[in-house]
Coordinates of C-alpha atoms in Angstrom, one line a residue:
M274 CA 66.0 118.6 202.8
T275 CA 64.7 122.0 201.4
R276 CA 67.3 121.9 198.6
T277 CA 66.3 118.3 197.7
L278 CA 62.6 119.3 197.5
A279 CA 63.5 122.3 195.3
L280 CA 65.4 120.1 192.9
T281 CA 62.6 117.6 192.7
L282 CA 60.0 120.3 192.0
A283 CA 62.3 121.8 189.3
A284 CA 62.7 118.5 187.6
A285 CA 58.9 117.9 187.6
T286 CA 58.3 121.3 186.1
L287 CA 60.8 120.6 183.3
L288 CA 59.1 117.2 182.6
V289 CA 55.7 118.7 182.4
G290 CA 56.9 121.5 180.1
C291 CA 58.3 118.9 177.6
Y292 CA 54.8 117.6 177.1
Q293 CA 51.5 119.2 176.0
S294 CA 48.0 117.9 176.4
H295 CA 46.0 117.0 173.3
S296 CA 42.5 115.6 173.8
G297 CA 43.5 114.6 177.3
R298 CA 46.6 112.7 176.2
A299 CA 50.2 113.7 176.5
V300 CA 52.4 113.8 173.4
P301 CA 56.0 115.0 173.0
D302 CA 56.3 118.7 172.6
G303 CA 56.3 119.7 168.9
G304 CA 54.7 116.4 167.9
S305 CA 51.2 115.5 166.7
P306 CA 48.6 113.3 168.3
P307 CA 49.3 109.6 167.7
G308 CA 45.6 108.9 167.0
D309 CA 45.0 105.2 167.5
G310 CA 48.7 104.4 167.2
R311 CA 48.4 102.8 163.7
M312 CA 50.4 103.9 160.7
P313 CA 48.3 105.2 157.7
P314 CA 47.6 102.6 155.1
P315 CA 50.1 102.5 152.2
P316 CA 48.8 103.7 148.8
P317 CA 47.2 101.0 146.6
P318 CA 49.6 99.4 144.1
P319 CA 49.2 100.5 140.5
S320 CA 46.7 98.5 138.5
S321 CA 48.2 96.0 136.1
E322 CA 46.6 95.0 132.8
A323 CA 47.0 92.1 130.4
H324 CA 46.6 92.8 126.7
F325 CA 45.7 90.5 123.8
V326 CA 44.7 90.8 120.2
I327 CA 42.1 88.5 118.6
A328 CA 44.0 86.3 116.2
S329 CA 41.2 84.1 115.1
L330 CA 37.5 84.7 114.8
T331 CA 35.2 82.2 113.2
L332 CA 31.5 81.2 112.8
P333 CA 31.5 77.5 113.2
D334 CA 28.4 75.4 112.4
A335 CA 26.5 73.7 115.2
V336 CA 27.5 70.1 115.7
G337 CA 24.5 68.1 116.7
R338 CA 23.2 69.7 119.9
R339 CA 26.5 71.5 120.6
A340 CA 27.4 75.0 119.3
H341 CA 29.5 78.0 120.2
G342 CA 27.9 80.9 122.1
V343 CA 26.3 81.6 125.5
N344 CA 22.8 81.4 127.1
L345 CA 21.5 84.9 126.4
D346 CA 17.8 84.5 127.5
G347 CA 18.3 82.4 130.6
L348 CA 16.2 79.6 129.1
D349 CA 17.1 76.1 128.0
S350 CA 14.5 75.1 125.4
G351 CA 16.3 71.9 124.5
E352 CA 14.9 70.5 121.3
G353 CA 12.3 73.3 121.3
S354 CA 8.8 73.3 122.8
T355 CA 6.0 71.8 120.7
E356 CA 3.3 73.5 122.8
P357 CA 0.8 75.4 120.5
D358 CA 1.2 78.6 122.7
A359 CA 5.0 78.4 122.9
T360 CA 6.8 81.7 122.2
C361 CA 9.6 82.1 119.6
Q362 CA 12.1 81.8 122.5
E363 CA 10.6 78.5 123.6
F364 CA 10.1 76.6 120.3
N365 CA 13.6 77.4 118.9
V366 CA 16.3 74.9 119.6
D367 CA 19.0 75.6 122.2
F368 CA 22.4 74.0 122.4
T369 CA 25.2 73.1 124.8
S370 CA 28.4 75.2 124.5
I371 CA 31.4 73.5 122.8
H372 CA 34.0 74.2 125.5
G373 CA 32.4 75.3 128.7
G374 CA 29.5 72.9 128.8
E375 CA 27.0 75.7 129.3
A376 CA 23.3 74.7 128.7
G377 CA 20.7 76.7 126.9
V378 CA 23.2 78.3 124.4
D379 CA 21.5 80.5 121.8
N380 CA 22.9 80.4 118.3
A381 CA 20.2 81.0 115.7
W382 CA 22.6 82.6 113.2
S383 CA 24.2 79.3 112.5
Q384 CA 21.1 78.2 110.7
L385 CA 21.5 81.0 108.2
V386 CA 25.3 80.6 107.5
P387 CA 25.2 78.1 104.6
T388 CA 22.5 80.1 102.7
L389 CA 24.2 83.4 103.2
E390 CA 27.7 82.1 102.4
S391 CA 26.3 80.8 99.0
L392 CA 25.2 84.4 98.3
V393 CA 28.5 85.9 99.3
G394 CA 30.5 83.3 97.3
S395 CA 33.0 82.7 100.2
T396 CA 32.9 81.4 103.7
Y397 CA 32.6 83.7 106.6
D398 CA 35.6 82.1 108.2
E399 CA 37.7 83.0 105.1
L400 CA 36.4 86.6 105.1
L401 CA 37.1 87.1 108.8
A402 CA 40.6 85.5 108.5
A403 CA 41.5 87.8 105.5
R404 CA 40.3 90.9 107.4
I405 CA 42.3 90.1 110.4
A406 CA 45.4 89.3 108.3
D407 CA 45.3 92.6 106.4
G408 CA 44.9 94.5 109.7
S409 CA 41.3 95.9 109.0
L410 CA 39.7 93.8 111.8
L411 CA 42.1 93.9 114.8
I412 CA 40.2 93.7 118.1
G413 CA 42.2 94.1 121.3
V414 CA 41.2 92.6 124.7
R415 CA 42.2 94.5 127.8
L416 CA 41.9 92.8 131.2
D417 CA 42.8 94.5 134.4
D418 CA 43.4 92.9 137.8
G419 CA 40.4 94.6 139.3
G420 CA 37.9 92.6 137.3
G421 CA 37.5 95.2 134.5
A422 CA 37.7 94.5 130.8
S423 CA 37.4 96.3 127.5
L424 CA 37.5 95.7 123.8
V425 CA 39.3 98.1 121.5
S426 CA 40.0 98.6 117.9
L427 CA 43.7 98.3 117.0
S428 CA 46.1 99.3 114.3
P429 CA 49.6 97.7 113.9
S430 CA 52.5 99.9 114.9
G431 CA 54.5 98.4 112.1
P432 CA 54.1 95.7 109.4
L433 CA 51.7 93.0 110.8
R434 CA 53.6 89.8 111.4
L435 CA 51.7 86.6 110.7
D436 CA 52.4 83.0 111.8
S437 CA 52.4 79.9 109.7
R438 CA 48.6 79.8 109.9
G439 CA 48.2 83.4 108.7
R440 CA 47.3 84.7 112.1
P441 CA 48.9 87.6 114.0
E442 CA 52.0 86.6 115.9
A443 CA 52.1 87.1 119.7
G444 CA 54.0 89.9 121.3
Q445 CA 53.5 92.6 118.6
R446 CA 52.8 96.2 119.4
F447 CA 49.6 98.0 118.3
E448 CA 48.1 101.4 118.5
V449 CA 44.6 101.9 120.0
I450 CA 42.2 103.5 117.5
E451 CA 39.1 103.6 119.7
E452 CA 37.3 101.8 122.5
L453 CA 34.6 99.4 121.3
A454 CA 33.1 98.1 124.5
V455 CA 33.5 98.1 128.2
G456 CA 32.6 95.3 130.6
S457 CA 33.6 93.2 133.6
R458 CA 35.0 89.7 134.0
S459 CA 34.6 87.0 136.6
P460 CA 35.6 83.3 137.1
D461 CA 33.3 80.8 135.3
G462 CA 34.5 77.4 136.5
A463 CA 37.9 76.7 134.9
R464 CA 37.2 79.6 132.5
E465 CA 36.5 83.3 132.7
R466 CA 33.4 85.2 131.5
M467 CA 33.4 88.7 130.2
V468 CA 30.1 90.5 130.2
I469 CA 29.9 93.6 127.9
R470 CA 27.8 96.6 129.1
G471 CA 25.6 98.1 126.4
R472 CA 26.3 97.5 122.7
F473 CA 29.5 96.1 121.2
R474 CA 30.1 98.3 118.2
I475 CA 32.5 97.5 115.3
P476 CA 32.2 100.6 113.0
G477 CA 32.3 99.9 109.3
V478 CA 32.6 96.2 109.5
E479 CA 29.5 95.7 107.2
M480 CA 31.5 97.2 104.3
F481 CA 34.0 94.3 104.3
L482 CA 31.9 91.5 105.8
P483 CA 28.8 91.5 103.6
L484 CA 25.7 89.8 105.0
L485 CA 27.3 89.5 108.5
P486 CA 25.7 92.2 110.7
I487 CA 28.1 92.3 113.6
A488 CA 28.5 96.1 113.5
E489 CA 26.3 96.3 116.6
L490 CA 26.1 93.3 119.0
D491 CA 23.8 93.5 122.1
R492 CA 24.3 91.6 125.4
A493 CA 27.6 90.3 124.2
Q494 CA 29.4 87.8 126.5
L495 CA 32.8 86.2 126.0
T496 CA 34.0 83.0 127.7
Y497 CA 37.5 81.7 127.4
A498 CA 40.4 79.9 129.2
V499 CA 43.5 82.0 130.1
G500 CA 46.9 80.4 129.4
S501 CA 50.5 81.3 128.7
G502 CA 49.6 81.4 125.0
G503 CA 46.7 83.9 125.5
L504 CA 42.9 83.4 125.6
M505 CA 42.1 80.0 124.3
N506 CA 38.9 78.1 123.3
G507 CA 37.0 81.4 123.3
E508 CA 33.3 81.6 122.7
L509 CA 31.4 84.8 121.9
G510 CA 27.6 85.1 122.2
A511 CA 25.5 88.1 121.4
A512 CA 22.1 89.3 120.2
V513 CA 21.5 91.0 116.8
E514 CA 18.3 93.1 116.5
V515 CA 16.4 92.1 113.3
E516 CA 15.8 95.6 112.2
L517 CA 19.4 96.6 112.7
A518 CA 20.5 93.6 110.7
V519 CA 18.1 94.5 107.9
E520 CA 19.5 98.1 107.9
S521 CA 23.1 96.9 107.9
I522 CA 22.7 94.5 105.1
A523 CA 20.3 96.6 103.0
S524 CA 22.8 99.5 103.1
I525 CA 25.0 97.5 100.7
M526 CA 22.2 95.4 99.1
P527 CA 19.2 97.8 98.8
G528 CA 15.8 96.5 97.8
I529 CA 15.9 93.3 99.8
E530 CA 14.5 94.6 103.1
D531 CA 11.2 92.7 103.1
T532 CA 12.7 89.4 102.0
L533 CA 15.6 89.7 104.4
R534 CA 13.3 90.6 107.3
S535 CA 11.1 87.6 106.7
V536 CA 14.2 85.3 106.6
L537 CA 15.7 86.7 109.8
E538 CA 12.3 86.5 111.6
S539 CA 12.0 82.9 110.7
V540 CA 14.9 81.9 112.9
A541 CA 14.9 84.8 115.4
D542 CA 15.0 83.4 118.9
L543 CA 15.2 86.3 121.3
D544 CA 12.8 89.1 122.5
P545 CA 9.3 88.1 121.5
G546 CA 7.4 90.9 119.8
P547 CA 3.7 91.9 119.8
D548 CA 3.2 88.5 118.2
P549 CA 4.9 86.2 120.7
Q550 CA 5.8 83.7 118.0
I551 CA 7.9 86.3 116.1
C552 CA 11.1 87.4 117.9
T553 CA 12.7 90.8 117.3
A554 CA 16.3 89.6 117.8
L555 CA 18.4 86.6 116.9
S556 CA 21.4 85.1 118.6
L557 CA 24.9 84.8 117.2
G558 CA 27.7 82.5 118.4
M559 CA 31.4 82.8 117.4
A560 CA 34.7 81.1 118.3
F561 CA 37.8 83.1 118.9
E562 CA 41.4 82.9 120.2
A563 CA 43.6 85.8 121.2
V564 CA 47.4 86.1 121.6
P565 CA 49.4 88.4 124.0
A566 CA 50.0 91.9 122.5
E567 CA 51.2 95.3 123.6
F568 CA 49.1 98.5 123.3

C-alpha cells in the first residue's frame, strides 16, 4: 500500500512538472499561452490592379436635351429658369447624360465648340484623335480592387500600334511619365463612377490643343461601363475656371483676354460670382473609351 501511494505521488509530481501556469491556465512546458485558441489572421492578399489607356477622347455636341458629362452642381435646371432673380446656375440649360441617364448634366462648353472650331480650322475630335495617335496625349487609367483609381500620363514602350480606326490597340505596354490625378470609384447602377480629388492636370496640353483649356480640370468625374474590351461608353465631366481658361488660351493667343472672358462668362454655368448672374466657371463634357494596357 505504501509503495503504491509513493508511485502515485511520483507520477503526480512528474505531471505537474510538465506544465507551467500562465495567467491561471496550464500550458505545455516550453510552449506559449494559447490566448483565445484562434489562429492569427492570414496576411491580406496583394492588391490587384486593372490598367487601361484612353484610346478615344471626343467633344460631342449636345443632341436635343441629351449631352455627355455629369451633374457637377447638384441641380437640375432643365430648360433653365426664367425667374428674374435666377442665378447663372439656374437659368442655364441642363441635360440628361447620353449613357447613364443622369439628370442635371452640366455641359456649357458644347455651346462654344462650333465657334471655337471655326477659329482653329479643325474639329476638336480630329485634334484629340491625332494627339492620341502620335502618342502625345496618352492617359492611363489605373483601377485597384480596393476602390482606388488614378489617372497617369503614359509613353509607349515601343512603336505605338494603332487599330483600323487609328486608335491604340489593346494589350500594349507603356511607361508611366507622371501621375495626373487620384480618386476613388464606386458602383453607379450598371456603370462605375470615378471621382477625382482636387484638380486633374494635363501639363502642356494647351500647346497642341489650341482653344481647348483642359490643362486643369476641377471636380472631374468619369462614368463608364466595364467590359472585356475595356472601359466603354465613358463620359467625363469637369469644371473649368473662367480665369484659368483665359490664361491658358491667351498664353498662345495674347491680346484677346477681355473678349475671351466675355464670351466664356456668357455661357458659364457654375459657381456664381459677386454678381450671381455671372458664373466664374463653366462645365465641360467629353466622351471616352479605354482599352486594356500594361504599365
